[in-house]
Amino acid sequence: MKFICLMLLIISRITGSKSEQYEVVGPADPVLAVAGEDVILPCSIKPSFSVVDMRVEWSRSDLRGSPVHLYENHEDRNTAQIQSYRGRTKLIHQELQRGNASLKLSAVQISDEGRYKCFIQSKSWFDDAIFDVRVEAVGSPPVITADGFDRSGGLHLQCESEGWYPEPDLEWLDSEGVSLSSETTETHRNTDGFSVKHTIIVHRSIDKIHCRVKMKHHVQETEVIILNNMFYDWRTSVILISVFVLLIVIAGLLFVHKYRAHRRLKDKKSTIQHERDQLLQSQKTIIPKALTHLRTQKVNVILDADSAHPRLIVSDDGKQVELGNKLEKKMDGNEEQNGRFKEYLSVLGKDKFSSGSFYYEVQVKEQTKWFLGVVRESINRKGFGIGMNPQNGYWTVGLRYGIYSAYNDPPVPLSLTVNPQRVGVFVDYDEGLVSFYDVESMSHIYTYTDQSFTENLCPFYSLGYWNTNSTPLIICDD
Ligand SMILES: *[C@@H]1O[C@H](CO)[C@@H](O)[C@H](O)[C@H]1NC(C)=O
């Protein structure tokens, strides 16, 4: 280049013509462009005088000099232009008079990234400037979806965002802003940039989780609020979907490249606020919704009078059990065969379950000692002092001496805010789950998870070992 210029210089000296000499100046640093926005590619001559009569040629030197924009003989001639630039390039003709050949490139695309050459030629002189253009594309706000629980009761979340360039980082953060490690990560590249997808398993101690996707100058973030009592309650997929549709909040832009309009940011913030309010509102409806769903799986439990302790009276329709006074009444001398409870005041439901899920409700109102849930059909019905826990085939909650407990191993005292009048029991045999609800206050009582059921399960009701309260336990069908 210098050699050619020198030659021209010599030639012009020789011919004695008065020539205009100039230097073409481009930007010193790479130009940063944001996909979808407009960008000016600066180029001018020094000293500055009009380039209106000259030839201005913009091209991609990384694409073997393919033409981006050509100005010649006082007009734009873009018939040979690269297809993807069609209609997006513009030279400002007034600026040309001031020696400014900057190119305005509108609606920047990822494919615009590359090395550009600005070449300016007069009748007697030419020079060029070469510089790089970098493109950044800000992707979509991340979307968090929940797709189930794993074996250990952890909630599976997935966060996805697309349309980023260059490749962004994705991170999960808890409510304190501490980064959590992803379970799996995936990145894909296509013409629209990079899409990323990470998954994580969340346990019950986390109440809020953020998914943040960021590049150097841009961040997009979404948060999801996790209700703690969801963990043990909602393992059936149908409920999961309905509950989580309510829970997903799409938050918007938190930090934007500095020249982005401030107001747009403000608007977004108020939408986030609004969405949060709506979310809080929706939480109040989740438990009722789930219970309504569970109640559709209600089964018709009938008590098996043949299994009842001799002191118990089971009503003819098999829907109530209470203490009877007369010991003789129930004795038929055949207890060994018919599997009556001998020590505890207990009774089983007639139906046995060995798969699927079922639900039933029991009124416990005014009874001061009760235990209910499900048991293995094969539990020991004769013994005394047998621990009522999952190990021995009992999955129950109950009340005695004024204390509500779940009879896990060891027993878990429950602090309930209201005394349940009616208890709902939900069993998912395949998932190994037994859940108890207070139906009237629409709240969760206790859940056994990750149990492994291998035998028939029967509904179980008991008034304990010693009881003088004659209020019946009633199976509710309404
Ligand atoms: C050249 O023109 C562009 C607009 O086309 C303008 O943004 C830029 O500031 C001008 N450069 C100079 C040095 O005047």
XYZ file of C-alpha atoms and ligand atoms in Angstrom:
492
model
C 0.000 0.000 0.000
C 2.632 2.465 1.052
C 4.589 1.524 -2.020
C 1.619 2.232 -4.312
C 1.001 5.548 -2.596
C 4.614 6.431 -3.027
C 4.386 5.534 -6.708
C 1.286 7.677 -7.111
C 2.957 10.458 -5.249
C 5.889 10.253 -7.594
C 3.618 10.046 -10.638
C 1.597 13.035 -9.448
C 4.768 14.959 -8.798
C 5.979 14.036 -12.275
C 2.722 15.011 -13.954
C 2.719 18.120 -11.827
C -1.016 17.892 -11.110
C -2.255 19.346 -7.851
C -3.412 16.268 -5.936
C -5.461 15.890 -2.785
C -3.730 13.629 -0.334
C -5.506 12.232 2.685
C -5.530 9.507 5.240
C -8.570 7.267 5.841
C -9.284 6.954 9.560
C -11.405 4.256 11.171
C -12.050 3.505 14.843
C -9.051 2.511 16.938
C -10.969 -0.195 18.810
C -13.450 -2.803 17.636
C -16.975 -1.460 17.280
C -19.530 -3.043 19.584
C -22.990 -3.576 18.095
C -26.129 -4.939 19.729
C -28.259 -7.290 17.670
C -31.509 -5.683 16.583
C -30.239 -2.147 17.103
C -28.504 0.273 14.707
C -24.801 1.017 14.665
C -22.529 3.597 13.011
C -19.320 2.254 11.518
C -17.054 5.331 11.685
C -14.786 6.230 8.787
C -13.521 9.624 7.625
C -10.625 11.253 5.887
C -7.933 13.459 7.356
C -7.545 16.310 6.596
C -11.258 16.630 6.088
C -12.641 17.822 2.819
C -15.505 16.603 0.723
C -15.507 13.043 -0.537
C -18.687 13.581 -2.553
C -16.799 13.187 -5.823
C -14.864 10.138 -4.674
C -15.528 6.437 -4.593
C -16.382 5.042 -1.143
C -16.356 1.299 -0.841
C -17.284 -0.600 2.287
C -16.462 -4.314 2.241
C -15.853 -7.335 4.444
C -12.164 -8.083 4.361
C -12.800 -11.311 6.306
C -15.154 -12.446 3.508
C -12.653 -12.015 0.661
C -13.631 -8.358 0.216
C -17.331 -8.976 -0.452
C -19.099 -5.639 -0.970
C -21.164 -4.183 1.859
C -21.865 -0.745 0.375
C -20.603 1.095 -2.688
C -20.841 4.820 -3.477
C -19.544 5.876 -6.855
C -20.253 8.656 -9.356
C -22.359 10.487 -6.773
C -24.686 7.597 -6.057
C -25.099 4.381 -4.108
C -24.648 1.285 -6.244
C -25.604 -1.742 -4.300
C -26.477 -4.338 -6.873
C -23.456 -6.471 -5.943
C -23.958 -6.053 -2.203
C -23.963 -9.152 0.094
C -27.568 -10.311 0.336
C -27.793 -10.057 4.128
C -27.004 -6.290 4.047
C -29.801 -5.474 1.610
C -31.676 -2.360 2.709
C -29.702 -2.004 5.957
C -26.762 0.197 4.921
C -26.714 3.952 4.500
C -24.143 6.683 3.869
C -25.205 10.146 4.982
C -24.704 12.340 1.931
C -24.388 15.626 3.880
C -21.669 14.026 5.950
C -19.785 13.073 2.796
C -19.286 16.776 2.161
C -17.443 16.965 5.465
C -15.189 14.047 4.640
C -17.228 11.646 6.756
C -17.954 8.309 5.072
C -19.345 6.563 8.172
C -21.771 3.779 7.391
C -25.029 3.435 9.234
C -25.968 -0.214 9.595
C -29.484 -0.818 10.861
C -31.092 -3.848 12.566
C -27.757 -5.469 13.354
C -27.563 -9.235 12.913
C -25.173 -11.733 14.434
C -23.782 -12.371 10.943
C -22.629 -8.705 10.814
C -19.762 -9.580 13.125
C -16.490 -9.460 11.207
C -13.698 -7.315 9.770
C -14.690 -4.275 7.715
C -12.738 -2.212 5.245
C -13.545 1.397 4.412
C -11.847 2.301 1.153
C -11.881 5.844 -0.260
C -10.511 6.640 -3.671
C -10.164 9.966 -5.469
C -8.905 10.509 -8.995
C -5.352 10.655 -7.777
C -5.264 9.047 -4.315
C -6.677 6.227 -2.227
C -6.412 4.849 1.248
C -8.364 2.550 3.525
C -9.053 1.717 7.157
C -9.742 -1.753 8.528
C -11.407 -2.549 11.824
C -13.491 -5.217 13.557
C -17.140 -5.186 14.497
C -18.321 -7.338 17.414
C -21.961 -8.177 17.842
C -23.733 -8.956 21.076
C -27.226 -10.389 21.199
C -29.262 -10.248 24.415
C -31.314 -13.394 24.779
C -34.822 -13.960 26.011
C -35.676 -13.702 29.724
C -35.004 -17.151 31.178
C -37.978 -19.442 31.683
C -38.014 -21.745 34.707
C -40.074 -24.907 34.585
C -40.526 -27.615 37.185
C -40.636 -31.131 35.873
C -41.044 -33.367 38.897
C -39.385 -34.702 41.996
C -36.498 -37.075 42.208
C -36.316 -40.121 44.479
C -34.989 -38.130 47.411
C -37.856 -35.662 47.291
C -35.823 -32.911 45.578
C -37.650 -30.662 43.162
C -36.365 -30.689 39.592
C -36.128 -27.240 37.999
C -35.019 -26.336 34.515
C -34.008 -22.892 33.275
C -33.865 -22.034 29.582
C -32.954 -18.946 27.607
C -32.180 -18.441 23.942
C -30.886 -15.919 21.454
C -27.586 -14.943 23.121
C -24.358 -13.996 21.401
C -21.592 -14.589 22.277
C -22.113 -17.542 24.598
C -23.564 -16.405 27.961
C -23.087 -17.801 31.461
C -26.046 -19.235 33.308
C -26.146 -19.487 37.062
C -28.617 -20.477 39.761
C -28.703 -18.319 42.898
C -30.517 -18.772 46.161
C -32.315 -15.917 47.919
C -29.024 -14.774 49.507
C -27.375 -14.559 46.100
C -25.200 -17.600 46.713
C -24.486 -19.502 43.544
C -25.773 -23.100 43.378
C -24.297 -25.692 41.090
C -26.315 -26.952 38.162
C -27.206 -30.594 37.804
C -26.940 -30.679 34.011
C -25.951 -28.034 31.447
C -26.601 -27.755 27.723
C -25.620 -25.159 25.127
C -26.689 -24.988 21.487
C -25.599 -22.679 18.704
C -27.660 -21.695 15.691
C -28.103 -18.633 13.463
C -30.012 -16.866 16.248
C -27.092 -17.268 18.627
C -26.679 -19.493 21.651
C -29.379 -21.142 23.693
C -28.645 -22.481 27.158
C -30.473 -24.915 29.405
C -29.469 -25.871 32.949
C -31.223 -28.052 35.483
C -30.980 -28.161 39.246
C -32.459 -30.209 42.085
C -33.753 -28.104 44.932
C -34.382 -29.291 48.451
C -36.832 -27.916 50.945
C -34.534 -25.443 52.663
C -34.592 -23.187 49.610
C -37.556 -20.849 49.328
C -36.598 -18.726 46.355
C -34.317 -19.393 43.448
C -33.029 -17.172 40.666
C -31.831 -18.170 37.256
C -29.438 -15.547 35.877
C -28.101 -15.511 32.343
C -25.401 -12.976 31.614
C -22.827 -11.705 29.183
C -20.343 -8.916 29.664
C -22.838 -6.036 29.479
C -26.201 -7.742 29.792
C -28.115 -9.734 32.352
C -31.497 -11.410 32.186
C -32.929 -12.953 35.306
C -35.999 -14.897 36.428
C -36.954 -15.998 39.899
C -39.258 -18.679 41.179
C -40.739 -18.876 44.647
C -40.981 -22.328 46.167
C -43.549 -23.101 48.814
C -41.955 -25.333 51.399
C -44.990 -27.449 51.980
C -45.067 -28.354 48.318
C -42.174 -30.647 48.745
C -43.827 -33.471 50.455
C -47.318 -32.847 49.263
C -47.503 -32.783 45.559
C -45.812 -35.634 43.920
C -48.477 -36.603 41.501
C -47.636 -35.059 38.206
C -51.057 -33.646 37.502
C -50.965 -31.505 40.599
C -47.415 -30.526 39.908
C -48.280 -29.004 36.613
C -51.265 -27.047 37.857
C -49.421 -25.753 40.885
C -46.334 -24.754 39.016
C -48.117 -22.906 36.320
C -49.106 -20.566 39.135
C -45.632 -20.380 40.533
C -43.541 -19.386 37.606
C -42.673 -15.751 37.536
C -40.940 -14.211 34.636
C -38.872 -11.348 35.783
C -37.326 -9.055 33.264
C -34.226 -7.117 32.605
C -32.263 -6.207 35.703
C -29.314 -4.483 34.242
C -29.120 -3.201 30.748
C -26.349 -1.914 28.616
C -25.782 1.659 29.671
C -27.239 3.389 26.658
C -30.539 1.531 26.815
C -33.481 3.752 27.701
C -33.976 4.150 31.401
C -37.679 4.326 31.167
C -38.005 0.939 29.543
C -36.248 -0.471 32.572
C -38.637 1.279 34.925
C -41.669 -0.086 33.118
C -40.264 -3.570 33.328
C -39.669 -3.199 37.050
C -43.238 -2.300 37.700
C -44.402 -5.344 35.745
C -42.163 -7.515 37.920
C -43.723 -5.972 41.009
C -47.149 -6.612 39.623
C -46.336 -10.222 38.800
C -45.021 -10.757 42.306
C -48.224 -9.436 43.819
C -50.203 -11.751 41.633
C -48.029 -14.658 42.677
C -48.558 -14.017 46.368
C -52.259 -13.913 45.698
C -52.132 -17.195 43.849
C -50.285 -19.009 46.646
C -53.380 -18.764 48.786
C -55.283 -20.810 46.263
C -52.773 -23.612 45.826
C -53.615 -25.900 48.740
C -57.375 -25.696 48.138
C -56.719 -26.466 44.479
C -54.591 -29.451 45.279
C -57.077 -30.757 47.821
C -59.866 -30.370 45.331
C -57.785 -32.453 42.981
C -57.044 -35.114 45.620
C -60.707 -35.399 46.477
C -61.389 -36.582 42.952
C -59.432 -39.714 43.859
C -61.614 -40.441 46.862
C -62.450 -44.098 47.387
C -65.412 -45.553 49.217
C -63.886 -47.020 52.381
C -65.987 -49.542 54.287
C -64.829 -50.811 57.655
C -64.204 -54.515 57.994
C -66.200 -55.421 61.109
C -64.437 -58.798 61.209
C -61.129 -57.119 61.848
C -62.432 -54.870 64.668
C -61.340 -55.282 68.276
C -64.142 -56.959 70.276
C -64.817 -53.743 72.218
C -65.515 -51.758 69.052
C -68.863 -51.334 67.345
C -68.823 -50.903 63.605
C -72.032 -49.474 62.146
C -74.010 -51.592 59.705
C -73.015 -49.465 56.720
C -69.357 -49.799 57.760
C -68.897 -46.023 57.967
C -68.516 -45.494 61.709
C -66.624 -47.061 64.552
C -67.045 -46.365 68.238
C -66.471 -47.909 71.645
C -69.048 -50.429 72.735
C -69.715 -51.323 76.322
C -70.396 -54.976 76.085
C -67.395 -57.108 75.573
C -69.515 -60.192 74.831
C -71.379 -58.653 71.993
C -68.564 -59.042 69.540
C -66.964 -62.205 70.760
C -67.603 -65.083 68.423
C -64.849 -67.380 69.624
C -63.209 -67.322 66.225
C -60.744 -64.461 66.644
C -57.681 -66.401 65.642
C -58.913 -67.072 62.107
C -60.708 -63.856 61.325
C -57.809 -61.616 62.216
C -59.405 -59.410 64.830
C -57.308 -56.867 66.673
C -56.855 -58.326 70.107
C -55.080 -55.699 72.172
C -55.582 -52.355 70.476
C -58.970 -50.806 69.720
C -58.401 -50.904 66.000
C -60.188 -51.744 62.776
C -59.204 -51.953 59.095
C -60.931 -50.934 55.881
C -62.232 -53.779 53.736
C -60.475 -52.769 50.538
C -56.793 -53.464 50.057
C -54.589 -51.471 47.773
C -51.527 -52.669 45.928
C -51.011 -49.965 43.272
C -52.074 -46.504 42.172
C -53.275 -43.785 44.491
C -56.305 -43.239 46.672
C -57.736 -40.763 49.101
C -60.251 -40.813 51.933
C -61.467 -38.562 54.731
C -62.292 -39.264 58.344
C -64.129 -37.120 60.844
C -62.249 -37.123 64.165
C -64.193 -34.287 65.760
C -64.454 -34.547 69.575
C -62.629 -37.845 69.805
C -59.636 -37.313 72.104
C -57.594 -40.362 71.221
C -57.333 -41.565 67.653
C -54.832 -42.902 65.148
C -55.404 -43.265 61.447
C -53.666 -43.855 58.158
C -52.752 -47.044 56.371
C -51.122 -50.293 57.461
C -49.710 -53.416 55.862
C -52.395 -56.072 55.696
C -50.018 -58.465 57.455
C -49.395 -56.393 60.606
C -49.427 -58.185 63.905
C -52.971 -57.785 65.263
C -52.506 -59.748 68.445
C -49.479 -58.325 70.114
C -49.130 -55.649 72.723
C -46.542 -52.874 72.824
C -45.753 -53.069 69.143
C -44.270 -49.789 67.924
C -46.643 -48.092 65.538
C -44.184 -46.985 62.840
C -43.394 -47.602 59.162
C -40.846 -50.260 60.101
C -43.680 -52.319 61.601
C -46.103 -51.497 58.783
C -47.940 -48.436 60.130
C -48.098 -45.044 58.377
C -50.266 -42.999 60.708
C -50.896 -39.724 62.460
C -52.862 -39.409 65.635
C -53.837 -37.609 68.799
C -53.272 -38.678 72.359
C -52.899 -36.790 75.635
C -53.618 -33.619 73.682
C -50.571 -34.013 71.406
C -50.742 -34.570 67.677
C -47.969 -36.764 66.285
C -46.875 -38.542 63.148
C -45.808 -42.030 64.173
C -42.626 -42.158 62.201
C -39.518 -43.716 63.694
C -38.960 -41.789 65.976
C -42.409 -40.135 66.344
C -42.666 -36.536 65.137
C -44.704 -34.165 67.312
C -46.797 -31.899 65.098
C -47.494 -28.295 65.906
C -50.810 -27.657 64.222
C -52.354 -24.230 64.442
C -55.900 -25.601 64.508
C -57.218 -28.934 65.762
C -58.251 -30.961 62.730
C -61.922 -31.887 62.648
C -61.657 -33.893 59.484
C -58.473 -35.566 58.248
C -57.773 -36.378 54.592
C -55.405 -39.249 53.840
C -53.753 -39.507 50.442
C -51.717 -42.563 49.475
C -49.662 -42.986 46.323
C -48.616 -46.616 46.425
C -46.201 -46.429 43.500
C -44.498 -43.260 44.748
C -44.267 -44.560 48.316
C -46.121 -41.571 49.696
C -48.700 -41.146 52.482
C -49.959 -37.605 53.109
C -52.317 -36.186 55.705
C -54.349 -32.983 55.420
C -56.620 -30.975 57.603
C -59.552 -30.722 55.227
C -61.395 -27.860 56.915
C -58.487 -25.481 57.338
C -57.065 -26.641 53.993
C -53.609 -27.279 55.388
C -50.998 -29.951 55.301
C -50.414 -32.126 58.392
C -47.655 -34.570 57.572
C -46.265 -36.680 54.733
C -44.297 -39.907 54.674
C -42.154 -40.010 51.529
C -39.902 -42.550 49.855
C -41.531 -45.495 51.521
C -41.404 -48.760 49.690
C -44.663 -50.647 49.662
C -44.455 -54.270 48.676
C -47.642 -55.659 50.228
C -51.333 -54.833 50.341
C -52.171 -51.682 52.272
C -55.420 -51.228 54.228
C -56.967 -48.090 55.696
C -56.492 -48.157 59.466
C -58.429 -46.602 62.356
C -57.709 -46.935 66.012
C -58.909 -45.556 69.314
C -55.740 -46.643 71.059
C -55.242 -49.186 73.817
C -57.296 -47.541 76.504
C -60.125 -45.186 75.667
C -63.319 -44.015 77.345
C -64.452 -41.420 74.822
C -67.481 -42.794 72.975
C -67.399 -40.347 70.052
C -67.230 -42.332 66.800
C -64.704 -41.955 63.996
C -66.758 -41.402 60.850
C -65.692 -42.014 57.274
C -66.911 -39.077 55.210
C -68.185 -39.596 51.708
C -69.474 -36.102 50.906
C -20.042 10.954 10.757
O -21.399 10.758 10.502
C -22.133 10.009 11.490
C -23.568 9.928 11.089
O -23.701 9.500 9.804
C -22.013 10.669 12.822
O -22.627 9.861 13.788
C -20.567 10.853 13.184
O -20.478 11.557 14.397
C -19.860 11.650 12.098
N -18.442 11.732 12.417
C -17.790 12.877 12.491
C -16.342 12.770 12.846
O -18.350 13.927 12.307
